[in-house]
Amino acid sequence: MATPSWKDVAATAQEHRDASISLLDPPVPDVPQDLAKNVTDLPKRLLSAEEVVLTETAPETLVKFLASGKLTTTAVVHAFLRRAGLAQKLTNCITELLPEEALSRAKYLDDYYRQHKSPIGALHGLPISVKEHIGMKGKGLNGGFVSWWDRKGEADAHVLKILWRAGCVFYARTTEPQALMHLETSNNLYGVTVNPYNRDLTPGGSSGGEGALIGLRGSCLGIGSDIGGSVRSPSANCGLYGLKPSSYRVPVKGWTATTLGQEQVVAVIGPLSTSLEGVKLFMKTVLAAKPWLEEPSCFPMPWRDHESHLPTSQEGKKLRVAVLWSDEVVKPHPPIIRALNEVATALQQLPEVEVTKWKPYKHDEAWEIIASLYLADGGKEDMDAISASGEPLRPLTKFIIQENPYVKHLTVEEVWYWTSRRERYRREYADVWNKTARGTGPNGEPEGMVDVILAPVGPGAAPPLDHAKYWGYTSQWNLLDYPALVFPVSQVKPEIDRVDEGYEPMNEQDKFNFHLYEPEKYRDAPVGLQLIGRLYEDEKVVEALEFIKDRIGLPFY
């Protein structure tokens, strides 16, 4: 029997996805043949009023209403299944829906509530979407490779088991790029995922299926992963909240990818949500289960929000926010600079906040180090997985593996060398942060340092498809292993976000990014920023954004 071609496998994958969506009753509405660039308003016109209300309710409100019996899980899950099916038609963000399993689970939870008059756990009835490479027992686990299409999850991933025990419902699985190493989302199994705010632009990656789905409110809380920006890029590009936690806080057992044994750049799982509370809900639930008992690599530390981590809780102390206006490698586009200005200006009006400038420290060297460590096998595992099916390289796979001058097959000694460079750079960056201190403590430790850095998530809003080629604003914090939290600020406004005609680019990367910006091309694209803290200050970063959001009224639209 002849081996099927990669195109045959892709056709099978898409047929499976379409068949899963066809199980919905009533069927997902048809969409206009000629879609507008911005399709975010279409669900309100095509779904029932009840479905719209349910799917546009924040996750923290949904769990409250589900726990009180005000809503049934069946009604909520059915609404999200329908909106997710519609999101697929609009953005191509789904690998499969799980209507039979999800509605069966919903019935069980509703029956449980009727019998016990109480929820089963903290997430009782909450629908959660999941990036495809995070494994589900008996479900496909292809990681974006055609040759991996037949692989199945042996068990539910550890993080999914925790969320399941807390009462959630898994109902949708989402797209990712070939090789999982793009800040966009395209592969040869499902094609290209696009941005719901402007379909000529990318939703980001590699968790771009989650970004597009949640951006269209086909989900209110989803699970992504991040090794260079893969939670934060989709969050910023689609107007969402998203957290890249510090390493080893969220369990990862049960996912798939190439080079799983490498520890030089630690990938993490993190949440994307329509609300900041959704991010907190995910982290609190996962860490309350003490994942370190099953997965010893996890850091044994619960979510610490029982006390404040901000200096404003102390008399006379201010929250110190340092603004990274540019990494001095690639200058951000005008909409990003405007967003930084708007937030910084609003913060400067607050007596409890001090705003200062963050001086970037050798961010070009940071990319050299992390890019040398990403694919220490020279990209062999990825290229083997791609060539096994005969599928072609996607443009950004070619960019990050074949056109990246730092990708080489390293010897053991070379891995040691680059790891030592990583550790030295981390010490140097820590010293830069320590020198922002206003004094010293009783043991000589620095006190009164900058609390958080306010920074771009990328050098622009969502890029045109196949053009997300600068990782520095996100990969920087992966190298340092700092937690980073994305939040929405604004949208591109071509009328005011004009090109800086007199600007002279600093280098070839900056030149590429500068010429990429044409204001009208980016119309309606969300503009997000990120707050960064030091290692294991995840709770502080979340609390800082809560404080800022409450005081200045984010987002500004």
Coordinates of C-alpha atoms in Angstrom, one line a residue:
M1 CA 0.0 0.0 0.0
A2 CA 1.4 3.4 -1.0
T3 CA 2.4 5.8 1.7
P4 CA 0.0 8.8 1.6
S5 CA 1.5 12.1 0.5
W6 CA 1.7 15.0 2.9
K7 CA -1.2 16.6 1.1
D8 CA -3.3 13.5 1.6
V9 CA -2.5 13.6 5.4
A10 CA -3.4 17.3 5.5
A11 CA -6.7 16.6 3.8
T12 CA -7.4 13.9 6.4
A13 CA -6.6 16.3 9.2
Q14 CA -8.9 18.9 7.8
E15 CA -11.7 16.4 7.2
H16 CA -11.4 15.3 10.8
R17 CA -11.6 18.9 12.1
D18 CA -14.6 19.7 9.9
A19 CA -16.3 16.5 10.9
S20 CA -15.9 17.5 14.6
I21 CA -17.5 20.8 13.9
S22 CA -20.3 19.3 11.9
L23 CA -21.5 17.5 15.0
L24 CA -22.8 20.7 16.5
D25 CA -26.6 21.1 16.7
P26 CA -27.8 23.5 15.5
P27 CA -25.0 23.8 12.8
V28 CA -22.5 26.7 12.9
P29 CA -23.9 29.6 10.8
D30 CA -22.5 30.3 7.4
V31 CA -20.3 33.3 7.1
P32 CA -20.4 35.9 4.3
Q33 CA -18.4 34.9 1.2
D34 CA -16.5 38.2 1.1
L35 CA -15.3 38.7 4.6
A36 CA -14.2 42.1 5.9
K37 CA -10.7 42.3 7.3
N38 CA -12.1 42.9 10.8
V39 CA -14.5 40.1 11.7
T40 CA -14.8 40.6 15.4
D41 CA -18.4 41.9 15.1
L42 CA -19.7 38.9 13.1
P43 CA -20.4 36.5 16.0
K44 CA -22.8 39.1 17.5
R45 CA -24.8 39.1 14.2
L46 CA -24.7 35.3 13.6
L47 CA -25.2 33.8 17.1
S48 CA -28.2 34.0 19.4
A49 CA -28.4 36.7 22.0
E50 CA -27.9 34.2 24.8
E51 CA -24.9 32.7 23.1
V52 CA -23.3 36.1 22.7
V53 CA -23.9 37.0 26.4
L54 CA -22.5 33.8 27.7
T55 CA -19.4 33.8 25.5
E56 CA -18.6 37.4 26.2
T57 CA -18.8 36.9 30.0
A58 CA -15.4 36.9 31.8
P59 CA -14.2 33.6 33.2
E60 CA -14.3 34.8 36.8
T61 CA -17.9 35.7 36.4
L62 CA -18.8 32.5 34.7
V63 CA -17.3 30.4 37.5
K64 CA -19.3 32.5 40.0
F65 CA -22.6 32.0 38.2
L66 CA -21.9 28.3 37.5
A67 CA -21.0 27.7 41.2
S68 CA -24.2 29.4 42.3
G69 CA -26.4 27.5 39.9
K70 CA -27.4 30.7 38.0
L71 CA -26.0 29.1 34.9
T72 CA -25.8 25.5 33.7
T73 CA -22.6 24.0 32.4
T74 CA -24.5 22.6 29.4
A75 CA -25.7 26.1 28.3
V76 CA -22.3 27.6 28.7
V77 CA -20.4 24.8 26.9
H78 CA -22.9 24.7 24.0
A79 CA -22.5 28.4 23.5
F80 CA -18.7 28.3 23.4
L81 CA -18.7 25.3 21.1
R82 CA -20.9 27.2 18.6
R83 CA -18.7 30.3 18.8
A84 CA -15.5 28.3 18.5
G85 CA -16.9 26.6 15.4
L86 CA -17.7 30.1 14.0
A87 CA -14.2 31.3 14.9
Q88 CA -12.8 28.5 12.8
K89 CA -14.7 29.7 9.8
L90 CA -13.4 33.2 10.3
T91 CA -9.7 32.6 11.3
N92 CA -8.8 28.9 10.8
C93 CA -7.8 28.5 14.5
I94 CA -9.2 25.0 15.4
T95 CA -7.6 21.5 15.0
E96 CA -10.7 19.8 16.4
L97 CA -13.7 20.5 18.5
L98 CA -14.8 18.0 21.2
P99 CA -18.6 18.4 21.3
E100 CA -19.5 14.8 22.4
E101 CA -16.9 14.7 25.2
A102 CA -17.6 18.3 26.3
L103 CA -21.4 18.0 26.4
S104 CA -21.1 14.6 28.2
R105 CA -18.9 16.3 30.8
A106 CA -21.3 19.2 31.0
K107 CA -24.2 16.9 31.8
Y108 CA -22.2 15.1 34.4
L109 CA -21.4 18.5 36.1
D110 CA -24.9 19.7 35.9
D111 CA -26.1 16.4 37.4
Y112 CA -23.5 16.7 40.1
Y113 CA -24.6 20.2 41.0
R114 CA -28.3 19.2 41.2
Q115 CA -27.5 16.3 43.5
H116 CA -25.0 18.0 45.8
K117 CA -26.1 21.7 45.5
S118 CA -22.4 22.7 45.3
P119 CA -19.7 22.9 42.6
I120 CA -17.2 20.1 42.0
G121 CA -14.3 22.5 42.2
A122 CA -12.9 26.0 41.6
L123 CA -13.5 25.7 37.8
H124 CA -16.9 24.0 37.9
G125 CA -18.2 24.0 34.3
L126 CA -15.7 26.5 32.9
P127 CA -14.9 25.8 29.2
I128 CA -11.1 25.9 28.5
S129 CA -9.4 25.7 25.1
V130 CA -6.1 23.9 24.7
K131 CA -3.2 24.3 22.3
E132 CA -2.9 21.0 20.3
H133 CA 0.6 20.0 21.4
I134 CA -0.5 19.8 25.0
G135 CA -1.6 16.1 25.1
M136 CA -5.0 14.6 25.6
K137 CA -5.4 10.9 26.1
G138 CA -6.3 9.1 22.8
K139 CA -6.3 12.4 20.8
G140 CA -3.9 13.4 18.1
L141 CA -0.6 15.0 19.1
N142 CA 1.2 16.2 16.0
G143 CA 3.0 19.4 17.2
G144 CA 2.5 21.0 13.8
F145 CA 4.3 18.2 11.9
V146 CA 2.6 16.2 9.1
S147 CA 4.7 13.2 9.9
W148 CA 3.4 13.2 13.5
W149 CA -0.3 13.2 12.5
D150 CA -0.8 9.6 13.7
R151 CA 0.7 10.1 17.1
K152 CA -1.7 10.0 20.0
G153 CA -1.5 11.3 23.6
E154 CA -0.9 8.4 26.0
A155 CA -2.5 10.3 28.8
D156 CA -3.8 13.7 29.6
A157 CA -1.1 16.2 30.2
H158 CA -0.4 16.9 33.9
V159 CA -1.8 20.5 33.7
L160 CA -5.0 19.2 32.1
K161 CA -5.5 16.6 34.8
I162 CA -5.3 19.4 37.4
L163 CA -7.8 21.6 35.6
W164 CA -10.2 18.7 35.0
R165 CA -10.2 17.8 38.7
A166 CA -11.1 21.4 39.4
G167 CA -14.2 21.0 37.3
C168 CA -13.4 22.5 33.9
V169 CA -14.6 21.3 30.5
F170 CA -12.2 20.9 27.5
Y171 CA -14.0 21.5 24.3
A172 CA -11.6 22.9 21.7
R173 CA -8.0 22.3 20.5
T174 CA -6.2 25.0 18.6
T175 CA -3.6 25.5 15.9
E176 CA 0.1 25.9 16.2
P177 CA 2.9 26.5 13.6
Q178 CA 5.2 24.0 11.9
A179 CA 8.0 23.2 14.4
L180 CA 6.3 25.3 17.0
M181 CA 9.0 28.0 16.5
H182 CA 7.2 30.8 14.8
L183 CA 5.7 34.0 16.2
E184 CA 2.9 33.2 13.8
T185 CA 0.7 30.2 13.3
S186 CA 0.9 28.3 10.0
N187 CA 1.5 24.6 9.2
N188 CA 0.9 22.3 6.4
L189 CA -1.8 20.3 8.1
Y190 CA -4.3 23.1 8.6
G191 CA -2.9 26.2 6.7
V192 CA -2.6 29.7 8.0
T193 CA -4.4 31.1 11.1
V194 CA -5.3 34.8 10.7
N195 CA -6.0 37.7 13.1
P196 CA -9.7 38.3 13.7
Y197 CA -9.1 42.1 14.0
N198 CA -7.4 42.2 10.6
R199 CA -7.3 39.1 8.5
D200 CA -4.2 40.3 6.6
L201 CA -2.2 40.1 9.8
T202 CA -1.1 37.3 12.0
P203 CA -2.6 36.4 15.4
G204 CA 0.9 35.6 16.6
G205 CA 2.4 32.4 17.6
S206 CA 3.1 29.8 18.4
S207 CA -0.1 29.8 20.4
G208 CA -1.8 31.7 17.7
G209 CA -4.8 29.4 17.5
E210 CA -5.6 30.3 21.1
G211 CA -5.0 33.9 20.3
A212 CA -7.5 34.0 17.4
L213 CA -10.1 31.9 19.2
I214 CA -10.0 33.9 22.4
G215 CA -9.8 37.1 20.4
L216 CA -13.1 36.2 18.8
R217 CA -14.5 35.1 22.3
G218 CA -14.7 31.5 21.2
S219 CA -12.9 30.9 24.4
C220 CA -12.5 33.0 27.6
L221 CA -9.5 31.0 28.9
G222 CA -7.0 29.0 27.0
I223 CA -3.7 27.2 27.5
G224 CA -0.6 28.0 25.5
S225 CA 3.2 27.6 25.7
D226 CA 6.1 30.0 25.5
I227 CA 9.8 29.6 24.7
G228 CA 10.3 32.8 22.8
G229 CA 7.1 34.7 23.0
S230 CA 4.5 32.1 22.1
V231 CA 1.9 33.1 24.8
R232 CA 2.7 36.8 24.7
S233 CA 2.8 37.4 21.0
P234 CA -0.8 36.1 20.4
S235 CA -2.0 37.8 23.5
A236 CA -0.8 41.2 22.3
N237 CA -1.8 40.6 18.7
C238 CA -5.4 39.7 19.7
G239 CA -6.1 42.1 22.5
L240 CA -5.8 39.6 25.4
Y241 CA -4.1 39.0 28.8
G242 CA -1.4 36.4 28.8
L243 CA 1.3 35.3 31.2
K244 CA 4.7 33.7 30.6
P245 CA 5.4 32.4 34.1
S246 CA 8.8 31.8 35.5
S247 CA 10.2 28.4 34.6
Y248 CA 9.0 25.2 36.4
R249 CA 5.9 26.8 38.0
V250 CA 3.3 25.2 35.7
P251 CA 3.7 21.5 35.0
V252 CA 4.5 20.4 31.4
K253 CA 4.5 16.6 31.5
G254 CA 2.5 15.3 28.6
W255 CA 3.1 17.8 25.9
T256 CA 5.1 17.2 22.7
A257 CA 7.8 19.0 20.8
T258 CA 11.2 18.4 19.4
T259 CA 14.4 18.6 21.6
L260 CA 12.3 17.9 24.7
G261 CA 15.4 17.1 26.7
Q262 CA 17.2 20.4 26.3
E263 CA 17.3 22.6 29.4
Q264 CA 19.2 25.6 28.1
V265 CA 16.1 27.5 27.2
V266 CA 13.2 26.3 29.3
A267 CA 9.8 26.4 27.7
V268 CA 6.7 27.1 29.9
I269 CA 3.0 26.6 29.8
G270 CA 0.9 29.7 30.5
P271 CA -2.6 31.1 30.2
L272 CA -4.3 33.4 27.7
S273 CA -7.5 35.0 28.8
T274 CA -10.1 37.7 28.1
S275 CA -9.5 39.0 31.6
L276 CA -6.6 39.5 34.1
E277 CA -8.7 37.6 36.6
G278 CA -8.7 34.6 34.2
V279 CA -4.9 34.5 34.3
K280 CA -5.0 34.5 38.1
L281 CA -7.7 31.9 38.2
F282 CA -5.6 29.6 36.0
M283 CA -2.4 30.1 38.1
K284 CA -4.1 29.7 41.5
T285 CA -5.9 26.6 40.4
V286 CA -2.9 24.9 39.0
L287 CA -0.5 25.7 41.9
A288 CA -3.1 24.8 44.5
A289 CA -2.8 21.2 43.3
K290 CA 0.9 21.1 44.3
P291 CA 2.1 19.9 40.9
W292 CA 5.6 19.5 42.3
L293 CA 4.5 16.3 44.1
E294 CA 4.0 14.6 40.7
E295 CA 6.4 16.5 38.6
P296 CA 9.5 17.0 40.8
S297 CA 11.0 19.6 38.4
C298 CA 8.2 22.0 39.4
F299 CA 9.2 24.6 41.9
P300 CA 7.4 23.9 45.2
M301 CA 5.7 27.2 45.7
P302 CA 2.0 27.9 45.8
W303 CA 0.4 31.1 44.3
R304 CA 1.2 33.7 46.9
D305 CA -1.5 36.3 46.8
H306 CA -2.4 36.2 50.4
E307 CA -0.2 39.3 51.0
S308 CA 0.9 42.3 48.9
H309 CA 4.1 42.2 47.0
L310 CA 4.0 45.9 46.1
P311 CA 5.9 48.7 48.0
T312 CA 2.7 50.8 48.0
S313 CA 1.4 48.6 50.8
Q314 CA 4.1 50.3 53.0
E315 CA 3.8 53.8 54.2
G316 CA 5.5 56.3 51.9
K317 CA 6.7 53.8 49.3
K318 CA 6.0 54.0 45.6
L319 CA 5.6 51.5 42.8
R320 CA 8.6 52.0 40.6
V321 CA 7.9 51.4 36.9
A322 CA 10.8 51.6 34.4
V323 CA 9.8 52.0 30.8
L324 CA 11.8 50.2 28.1
W325 CA 11.1 52.6 25.1
S326 CA 13.4 50.6 22.8
D327 CA 15.8 47.7 23.0
E328 CA 18.2 49.8 20.9
V329 CA 18.2 47.0 18.3
V330 CA 14.8 47.5 16.6
K331 CA 12.7 50.6 17.2
P332 CA 9.0 50.0 17.9
H333 CA 6.4 51.2 15.4
P334 CA 4.4 54.4 16.2
P335 CA 1.4 52.6 17.7
I336 CA 3.6 50.9 20.3
I337 CA 5.4 54.1 21.2
R338 CA 2.0 55.8 21.5
A339 CA 0.8 53.1 23.9
L340 CA 3.9 53.3 26.0
N341 CA 3.5 57.1 26.1
E342 CA -0.2 56.8 27.1
V343 CA 0.4 54.4 29.9
A344 CA 3.6 56.2 31.2
T345 CA 1.8 59.5 31.1
A346 CA -1.2 58.2 33.0
L347 CA 1.1 56.6 35.6
Q348 CA 3.1 59.8 36.1
Q349 CA -0.1 61.4 37.4
L350 CA -0.4 58.9 40.3
P351 CA 1.2 59.9 43.6
E352 CA 1.8 56.2 44.4
V353 CA 3.9 55.6 41.3
E354 CA 7.3 56.6 40.1
V355 CA 8.1 56.3 36.4
T356 CA 11.6 56.0 35.2
K357 CA 13.5 54.9 32.1
W358 CA 14.9 51.4 31.6
K359 CA 18.3 51.4 29.9
P360 CA 18.5 48.2 27.8
Y361 CA 21.6 46.1 28.5
K362 CA 23.1 44.4 25.5
H363 CA 19.8 43.0 24.1
D364 CA 21.6 42.2 20.8
E365 CA 23.9 39.9 22.8
A366 CA 20.9 38.3 24.5
W367 CA 19.5 37.2 21.1
E368 CA 22.9 35.8 20.0
I369 CA 23.0 33.6 23.2
I370 CA 19.4 32.4 23.1
A371 CA 19.4 31.8 19.3
S372 CA 22.5 29.7 19.7
L373 CA 20.9 27.6 22.4
Y374 CA 17.4 27.1 20.9
L375 CA 18.4 24.4 18.4
A376 CA 21.7 23.0 19.7
D377 CA 21.3 20.0 17.3
G378 CA 21.4 22.3 14.4
G379 CA 17.7 21.9 13.8
K380 CA 18.1 18.2 13.0
E381 CA 15.1 16.9 15.0
D382 CA 12.9 19.5 13.4
M383 CA 14.2 18.9 9.9
D384 CA 13.9 15.1 10.3
A385 CA 10.3 15.5 11.4
I386 CA 9.6 17.7 8.4
S387 CA 11.4 15.6 5.8
A388 CA 9.8 12.4 7.0
S389 CA 6.5 13.4 5.3
G390 CA 8.0 15.4 2.4
E391 CA 6.1 18.5 3.5
P392 CA 7.7 21.8 2.5
L393 CA 9.2 24.2 4.9
R394 CA 6.9 27.1 5.9
P395 CA 8.6 30.5 5.3
L396 CA 9.1 31.2 9.0
T397 CA 10.5 27.7 9.7
K398 CA 13.1 28.4 7.0
F399 CA 13.8 31.7 8.6
I400 CA 14.4 30.4 12.2
I401 CA 16.3 27.2 11.2
Q402 CA 18.0 27.7 7.9
E403 CA 18.4 31.5 7.7
N404 CA 19.4 31.9 11.4
P405 CA 23.2 32.3 11.5
Y406 CA 23.3 31.1 15.1
V407 CA 21.7 27.7 14.5
K408 CA 24.6 25.1 14.5
H409 CA 25.1 21.6 15.6
L410 CA 26.9 22.2 18.9
T411 CA 29.4 19.9 20.6
V412 CA 28.9 19.2 24.3
E413 CA 31.7 21.7 25.0
E414 CA 29.9 24.3 22.9
V415 CA 26.7 23.8 24.8
W416 CA 28.6 24.4 28.0
Y417 CA 30.1 27.5 26.5
W418 CA 26.8 29.1 25.5
T419 CA 25.2 28.0 28.8
S420 CA 28.0 29.8 30.6
R421 CA 27.4 32.8 28.5
R422 CA 23.7 32.7 29.4
E423 CA 24.5 32.5 33.1
R424 CA 27.0 35.4 32.9
Y425 CA 24.5 37.5 31.0
R426 CA 21.8 36.8 33.7
R427 CA 24.2 37.9 36.4
E428 CA 25.0 41.1 34.5
Y429 CA 21.4 41.9 33.9
A430 CA 20.6 41.2 37.6
D431 CA 23.4 43.7 38.5
V432 CA 21.8 46.3 36.2
W433 CA 18.5 45.8 38.0
N434 CA 20.2 45.9 41.5
K435 CA 21.8 49.2 40.7
T436 CA 18.4 50.8 40.5
A437 CA 18.2 50.4 44.3
R438 CA 17.7 53.4 46.6
G439 CA 19.4 51.9 49.5
T440 CA 20.5 48.7 51.3
G441 CA 18.9 46.4 53.8
P442 CA 20.3 45.0 57.1
N443 CA 22.3 42.3 55.3
G444 CA 23.6 44.6 52.5
E445 CA 20.9 43.6 50.0
P446 CA 19.7 46.2 47.6
E447 CA 16.3 47.9 48.5
G448 CA 14.0 50.2 46.7
M449 CA 14.8 48.8 43.3
V450 CA 12.6 49.2 40.2
D451 CA 9.6 46.9 40.7
V452 CA 8.5 46.1 37.1
I453 CA 9.6 47.0 33.6
L454 CA 6.9 48.3 31.1
A455 CA 7.9 47.2 27.6
P456 CA 6.7 46.5 24.1
V457 CA 5.7 42.9 23.3
G458 CA 7.0 43.2 19.7
P459 CA 8.5 45.9 17.4
G460 CA 4.9 46.6 16.1
A461 CA 1.4 45.4 16.3
A462 CA 0.4 42.1 14.7
P463 CA 2.7 41.8 11.6
P464 CA 1.5 40.9 8.1
L465 CA 1.6 37.2 7.5
D466 CA 5.0 35.6 7.2
H467 CA 6.8 38.7 8.5
A468 CA 7.2 38.1 12.2
K469 CA 11.0 38.0 12.2
Y470 CA 12.0 39.9 15.3
W471 CA 11.8 38.0 18.6
G472 CA 13.9 40.3 20.8
Y473 CA 11.1 41.9 22.8
T474 CA 9.9 38.6 24.0
S475 CA 12.8 36.2 23.8
Q476 CA 14.8 38.6 26.0
W477 CA 12.8 37.6 29.0
N478 CA 12.9 33.9 28.2
L479 CA 16.7 34.1 28.3
L480 CA 16.5 35.8 31.6
D481 CA 13.7 33.6 32.9
Y482 CA 11.7 36.6 34.0
P483 CA 7.9 36.4 34.3
A484 CA 6.1 38.6 31.7
L485 CA 2.4 39.6 31.6
V486 CA 0.8 41.0 28.5
F487 CA -2.2 43.3 28.6
P488 CA -4.3 45.2 26.0
V489 CA -3.9 49.0 25.7
S490 CA -5.2 50.3 22.4
Q491 CA -5.6 49.6 18.7
V492 CA -3.7 50.9 15.7
K493 CA -5.2 54.2 14.5
P494 CA -3.7 55.1 11.1
E495 CA -4.9 58.7 11.4
I496 CA -2.6 59.4 14.3
D497 CA 0.0 56.5 14.1
R498 CA 1.9 58.0 11.2
V499 CA 5.3 56.9 9.8
D500 CA 8.3 58.7 11.2
E501 CA 9.5 59.8 7.8
G502 CA 12.8 61.2 9.0
Y503 CA 13.9 58.1 10.9
E504 CA 17.2 56.4 10.0
P505 CA 17.3 52.7 10.8
M506 CA 20.0 51.5 13.1
N507 CA 20.7 48.2 11.3
E508 CA 19.3 45.7 8.8
Q509 CA 16.7 44.3 11.3
D510 CA 15.6 47.8 12.2
K511 CA 15.4 48.7 8.5
F512 CA 13.2 45.6 7.8
N513 CA 10.8 46.5 10.6
F514 CA 10.7 50.2 9.7
H515 CA 9.7 49.5 6.1
L516 CA 7.1 47.0 7.3
Y517 CA 5.0 49.7 8.8
E518 CA 2.3 51.2 6.6
P519 CA -0.4 52.6 8.9
E520 CA -3.4 51.5 6.9
K521 CA -2.1 48.0 6.6
Y522 CA -2.3 47.7 10.4
R523 CA -5.8 49.2 10.9
D524 CA -7.7 47.9 13.9
A525 CA -4.8 45.7 15.1
P526 CA -4.7 45.5 18.9
V527 CA -1.8 47.1 20.7
G528 CA -0.6 45.4 23.9
L529 CA 2.3 45.9 26.2
Q530 CA 3.9 43.7 28.9
L531 CA 5.0 44.1 32.5
I532 CA 8.2 42.2 33.4
G533 CA 9.4 41.2 36.9
R534 CA 12.3 39.2 38.3
L535 CA 12.5 35.4 38.5
Y536 CA 9.6 34.0 40.6
E537 CA 8.0 37.4 41.0
D538 CA 5.0 36.2 39.0
E539 CA 2.5 37.3 41.7
K540 CA 4.1 40.7 42.0
V541 CA 3.8 41.3 38.3
V542 CA 0.1 40.3 38.3
E543 CA -0.6 42.5 41.4
A544 CA 1.2 45.4 39.8
L545 CA -1.0 45.1 36.7
E546 CA -4.1 44.9 38.9
F547 CA -2.9 48.1 40.6
I548 CA -2.2 49.9 37.4
K549 CA -5.3 48.7 35.6
D550 CA -7.5 49.9 38.5
R551 CA -5.8 53.3 38.7
I552 CA -5.6 54.3 35.1
G553 CA -8.5 52.4 33.5
L554 CA -6.9 50.1 31.0
P555 CA -7.5 49.4 28.2
F556 CA -7.9 52.8 26.6
Y557 CA -10.7 51.9 24.2

